[in-house]
């Protein structure tokens, strides 16, 4: 797993570019270089403890503000790299919740993401509590937490399943989302299930599930695509 110290000391050269551009998240923040720590909130209040948020890569103002992807303790670097590529293609910011099952320098992570990392706004959170406190600090702008799980009660493509500002949560490849994350989602945006024939497979690949969820959410937020004649 990846410790806090490892996150702070990961070499900057792995993902950073010569010019750091503005990272767009749920609300405007100052530009962040990889490894820069930002304190959010005050200790001991009802909104949760201080939270350390780090951007390992920053993207342009073209990033969407109405949708976010959150990977909670992902284990396989290739999956996370593929999801980063999906986020670059869809302009959706990506959040990684530690502990991670790999180093941010992992060759498979970089290979799967190719050279698209520079086009993704990525924030790393120390653990679930840190992410949850960060999300709560966003106040009225924070949107809903929507979980994806094989145990979800509602189909992922149900009409009206997604709203502007939603955060799409995906858990670890082996264990899924932790109980605390599931409860937080049930209290806000619910738990969605992508249908599969379980007589043949137990689950879908994490990166495939994320791609399905992201593009269904975008279809509902933006409307069905049209063809220019």
Tab-separated table of C-alpha atoms in Angstrom:
chain	number	residue	atom	x	y	z
A	1	UNK	CA	0.000	0.000	0.000
A	2	UNK	CA	1.008	3.622	-0.402
A	3	UNK	CA	1.807	5.578	2.746
A	4	UNK	CA	1.386	9.314	3.277
A	5	UNK	CA	5.153	9.744	3.234
A	6	UNK	CA	5.378	7.923	-0.060
A	7	UNK	CA	2.838	10.284	-1.557
A	8	UNK	CA	4.769	13.305	-0.362
A	9	UNK	CA	8.129	12.090	-1.607
A	10	UNK	CA	7.172	10.587	-4.971
A	11	UNK	CA	9.505	12.201	-7.547
A	12	UNK	CA	7.944	15.201	-9.205
A	13	UNK	CA	9.360	14.331	-12.601
A	14	UNK	CA	7.129	11.303	-13.028
A	15	UNK	CA	4.031	13.236	-14.057
A	16	UNK	CA	4.727	16.979	-13.798
A	17	UNK	CA	5.264	19.127	-16.860
A	18	UNK	CA	7.246	22.338	-17.181
A	19	UNK	CA	4.106	24.452	-17.042
A	20	UNK	CA	1.559	23.823	-14.292
A	21	UNK	CA	-1.935	24.776	-15.311
A	22	UNK	CA	-5.069	25.362	-13.341
A	23	UNK	CA	-6.809	22.313	-11.925
A	24	UNK	CA	-10.594	22.510	-11.976
A	25	UNK	CA	-12.495	20.663	-9.240
A	26	UNK	CA	-15.874	21.242	-7.612
A	27	UNK	CA	-14.841	24.788	-6.774
A	28	UNK	CA	-11.982	26.996	-7.884
A	29	UNK	CA	-8.674	26.510	-6.100
A	30	UNK	CA	-5.175	27.859	-6.529
A	31	UNK	CA	-2.894	25.985	-8.949
A	32	UNK	CA	-1.263	22.940	-7.389
A	33	UNK	CA	2.001	21.296	-8.275
A	34	UNK	CA	2.435	17.626	-7.585
A	35	UNK	CA	3.232	17.021	-3.947
A	36	UNK	CA	1.831	20.380	-2.784
A	37	UNK	CA	-0.177	20.034	0.428
A	38	UNK	CA	-3.344	22.069	0.926
A	39	UNK	CA	-5.108	22.309	4.273
A	40	UNK	CA	-8.878	22.316	4.023
A	41	UNK	CA	-11.136	23.120	6.952
A	42	UNK	CA	-10.495	23.492	10.669
A	43	UNK	CA	-9.706	20.761	13.151
A	44	UNK	CA	-12.383	19.503	15.509
A	45	UNK	CA	-15.428	21.113	13.940
A	46	UNK	CA	-18.553	19.380	12.696
A	47	UNK	CA	-17.275	19.377	9.139
A	48	UNK	CA	-14.433	16.991	9.965
A	49	UNK	CA	-10.685	17.252	10.577
A	50	UNK	CA	-8.075	19.014	8.496
A	51	UNK	CA	-7.639	17.323	5.156
A	52	UNK	CA	-4.524	17.066	3.036
A	53	UNK	CA	-5.252	17.177	-0.684
A	54	UNK	CA	-2.508	16.827	-3.286
A	55	UNK	CA	-2.708	17.242	-7.042
A	56	UNK	CA	-0.302	14.968	-8.898
A	57	UNK	CA	-1.295	16.303	-12.275
A	58	UNK	CA	-3.153	19.416	-13.358
A	59	UNK	CA	-5.247	20.036	-16.420
A	60	UNK	CA	-6.831	22.946	-18.228
A	61	UNK	CA	-9.991	24.904	-17.547
A	62	UNK	CA	-11.746	22.601	-20.032
A	63	UNK	CA	-12.247	20.060	-17.213
A	64	UNK	CA	-15.917	19.522	-16.359
A	65	UNK	CA	-17.258	20.819	-13.069
A	66	UNK	CA	-20.473	18.794	-13.046
A	67	UNK	CA	-19.084	15.265	-12.680
A	68	UNK	CA	-16.251	13.571	-10.784
A	69	UNK	CA	-14.779	10.060	-10.612
A	70	UNK	CA	-13.520	8.702	-7.281
A	71	UNK	CA	-11.470	5.495	-6.986
A	72	UNK	CA	-11.422	4.263	-3.399
A	73	UNK	CA	-8.296	2.190	-2.624
A	74	UNK	CA	-7.723	0.843	-6.162
A	75	UNK	CA	-5.216	-2.027	-6.292
A	76	UNK	CA	-4.230	-2.590	-9.935
A	77	UNK	CA	-2.171	0.165	-11.609
A	78	UNK	CA	-3.267	-0.728	-15.127
A	79	UNK	CA	-6.915	-0.196	-14.225
A	80	UNK	CA	-6.233	3.218	-12.715
A	81	UNK	CA	-4.193	4.202	-15.761
A	82	UNK	CA	-7.024	3.200	-18.092
A	83	UNK	CA	-9.512	5.149	-15.982
A	84	UNK	CA	-7.253	8.207	-16.131
A	85	UNK	CA	-7.350	7.898	-19.915
A	86	UNK	CA	-11.165	7.741	-19.814
A	87	UNK	CA	-11.217	10.833	-17.600
A	88	UNK	CA	-8.940	12.657	-20.032
A	89	UNK	CA	-11.234	11.751	-22.930
A	90	UNK	CA	-14.363	12.847	-21.062
A	91	UNK	CA	-12.789	15.844	-19.263
A	92	UNK	CA	-13.895	14.460	-15.875
A	93	UNK	CA	-11.660	15.081	-12.807
A	94	UNK	CA	-10.281	12.008	-11.025
A	95	UNK	CA	-9.832	11.484	-7.265
A	96	UNK	CA	-7.708	8.703	-5.780
A	97	UNK	CA	-8.383	7.664	-2.185
A	98	UNK	CA	-5.428	5.964	-0.450
A	99	UNK	CA	-4.159	3.497	0.529
A	100	UNK	CA	-3.394	2.577	-3.063
A	101	UNK	CA	-2.168	-0.838	-4.111
A	102	UNK	CA	0.684	0.635	-6.156
A	103	UNK	CA	3.159	3.474	-6.341
A	104	UNK	CA	2.314	6.504	-8.413
A	105	UNK	CA	5.574	5.789	-10.233
A	106	UNK	CA	4.424	2.331	-11.317
A	107	UNK	CA	5.326	1.633	-14.949
A	108	UNK	CA	1.995	-0.098	-15.612
A	109	UNK	CA	0.119	2.946	-14.307
A	110	UNK	CA	1.979	5.271	-16.656
A	111	UNK	CA	1.812	2.855	-19.582
A	112	UNK	CA	-1.969	2.448	-19.319
A	113	UNK	CA	-2.476	6.208	-19.080
A	114	UNK	CA	0.016	6.825	-21.903
A	115	UNK	CA	0.705	10.543	-22.237
A	116	UNK	CA	-2.817	11.532	-21.185
A	117	UNK	CA	-1.960	12.149	-17.523
A	118	UNK	CA	-1.240	15.788	-18.307
A	119	UNK	CA	-4.866	16.157	-19.424
A	120	UNK	CA	-6.427	14.858	-16.189
A	121	UNK	CA	-7.034	16.713	-12.948
A	122	UNK	CA	-6.014	14.179	-10.270
A	123	UNK	CA	-6.289	14.678	-6.522
A	124	UNK	CA	-4.954	12.204	-3.972
A	125	UNK	CA	-6.603	11.890	-0.542
A	126	UNK	CA	-4.931	10.205	2.436
A	127	UNK	CA	-7.869	7.901	3.215
A	128	UNK	CA	-11.654	7.687	3.093
A	129	UNK	CA	-12.144	9.998	6.089
A	130	UNK	CA	-9.955	12.639	4.451
A	131	UNK	CA	-11.890	12.454	1.184
A	132	UNK	CA	-15.256	12.538	2.945
A	133	UNK	CA	-14.253	15.611	4.951
A	134	UNK	CA	-12.996	17.269	1.752
A	135	UNK	CA	-16.322	16.541	0.043
A	136	UNK	CA	-18.340	17.873	2.959
A	137	UNK	CA	-16.283	21.082	3.028
A	138	UNK	CA	-17.575	21.883	-0.459
A	139	UNK	CA	-20.918	22.782	1.120
A	140	UNK	CA	-23.797	23.472	-1.235
A	141	UNK	CA	-21.548	22.849	-4.246
A	142	UNK	CA	-20.601	19.318	-3.297
A	143	UNK	CA	-23.237	17.331	-5.199
A	144	UNK	CA	-24.134	13.699	-4.429
A	145	UNK	CA	-22.043	10.585	-3.873
A	146	UNK	CA	-23.152	7.787	-6.216
A	147	UNK	CA	-21.732	4.297	-5.654
A	148	UNK	CA	-21.298	1.540	-8.229
A	149	UNK	CA	-21.583	-1.970	-6.821
A	150	UNK	CA	-22.827	-5.422	-7.834
A	151	UNK	CA	-25.026	-5.130	-4.743
A	152	UNK	CA	-26.734	-1.957	-5.937
A	153	UNK	CA	-30.518	-1.875	-5.854
A	154	UNK	CA	-31.038	0.387	-8.882
A	155	UNK	CA	-29.809	-0.049	-12.495
A	156	UNK	CA	-27.039	2.246	-13.666
A	157	UNK	CA	-28.964	3.389	-16.764
A	158	UNK	CA	-32.225	4.263	-15.022
A	159	UNK	CA	-33.683	7.569	-16.199
A	160	UNK	CA	-32.788	10.384	-13.835
A	161	UNK	CA	-30.030	8.393	-12.138
A	162	UNK	CA	-27.512	11.239	-12.371
A	163	UNK	CA	-27.546	14.940	-11.606
A	164	UNK	CA	-25.060	17.744	-12.236
A	165	UNK	CA	-22.371	17.710	-9.557
A	166	UNK	CA	-22.457	13.938	-8.910
A	167	UNK	CA	-19.368	12.055	-7.710
A	168	UNK	CA	-19.164	8.508	-9.103
A	169	UNK	CA	-17.500	6.151	-6.615
A	170	UNK	CA	-15.800	2.867	-7.500
A	171	UNK	CA	-14.147	0.535	-4.994
A	172	UNK	CA	-11.144	-1.770	-4.991
A	173	UNK	CA	-11.026	-4.580	-7.527
A	174	UNK	CA	-11.020	-7.251	-4.816
A	175	UNK	CA	-13.223	-5.833	-2.054
A	176	UNK	CA	-15.395	-3.102	-3.556
A	177	UNK	CA	-16.295	0.021	-1.629
A	178	UNK	CA	-15.825	0.117	2.165
A	179	UNK	CA	-18.911	0.182	4.366
A	180	UNK	CA	-18.460	3.852	5.239
A	181	UNK	CA	-18.441	4.819	1.559
A	182	UNK	CA	-21.494	2.708	0.824
A	183	UNK	CA	-23.421	4.305	3.671
A	184	UNK	CA	-22.438	7.801	2.551
A	185	UNK	CA	-23.667	7.044	-0.964
A	186	UNK	CA	-26.923	5.522	0.245
A	187	UNK	CA	-27.580	8.744	2.164
A	188	UNK	CA	-27.057	10.991	-0.876
A	189	UNK	CA	-27.021	9.593	-4.426
A	190	UNK	CA	-27.666	5.884	-3.933
A	191	UNK	CA	-25.982	2.714	-5.194
A	192	UNK	CA	-26.092	1.754	-8.869
A	193	UNK	CA	-25.600	-1.680	-10.403
A	194	UNK	CA	-24.377	-2.495	-13.904
A	195	UNK	CA	-26.229	-5.668	-14.958
A	196	UNK	CA	-24.146	-8.760	-15.755
A	197	UNK	CA	-24.812	-12.458	-16.229
A	198	UNK	CA	-23.234	-13.859	-13.075
A	199	UNK	CA	-23.440	-17.421	-14.337
A	200	UNK	CA	-20.352	-16.603	-16.383
A	201	UNK	CA	-18.450	-13.865	-14.497
A	202	UNK	CA	-18.457	-12.512	-10.954
A	203	UNK	CA	-17.903	-8.890	-11.891
A	204	UNK	CA	-16.764	-6.490	-14.578
A	205	UNK	CA	-13.260	-5.075	-14.756
A	206	UNK	CA	-12.963	-1.846	-12.755
A	207	UNK	CA	-11.909	0.279	-15.711
A	208	UNK	CA	-14.764	-1.111	-17.831
A	209	UNK	CA	-17.295	-0.379	-15.068
A	210	UNK	CA	-15.984	3.154	-14.707
A	211	UNK	CA	-16.211	3.797	-18.448
A	212	UNK	CA	-19.794	2.534	-18.529
A	213	UNK	CA	-20.761	4.672	-15.542
A	214	UNK	CA	-19.059	7.837	-16.771
A	215	UNK	CA	-20.533	7.773	-20.247
A	216	UNK	CA	-24.036	6.900	-19.062
A	217	UNK	CA	-23.862	9.815	-16.619
A	218	UNK	CA	-22.674	12.116	-19.410
A	219	UNK	CA	-25.463	10.903	-21.688
A	220	UNK	CA	-28.021	11.812	-19.063
A	221	UNK	CA	-26.402	15.145	-18.189
A	222	UNK	CA	-25.732	16.271	-21.757
A	223	UNK	CA	-28.502	14.485	-23.652
A	224	UNK	CA	-28.127	11.970	-26.436
A	225	UNK	CA	-25.460	12.866	-29.009
A	226	UNK	CA	-26.600	14.176	-32.343
A	227	UNK	CA	-25.067	13.849	-35.802
A	228	UNK	CA	-24.451	17.011	-37.779
A	229	UNK	CA	-25.792	16.705	-41.298
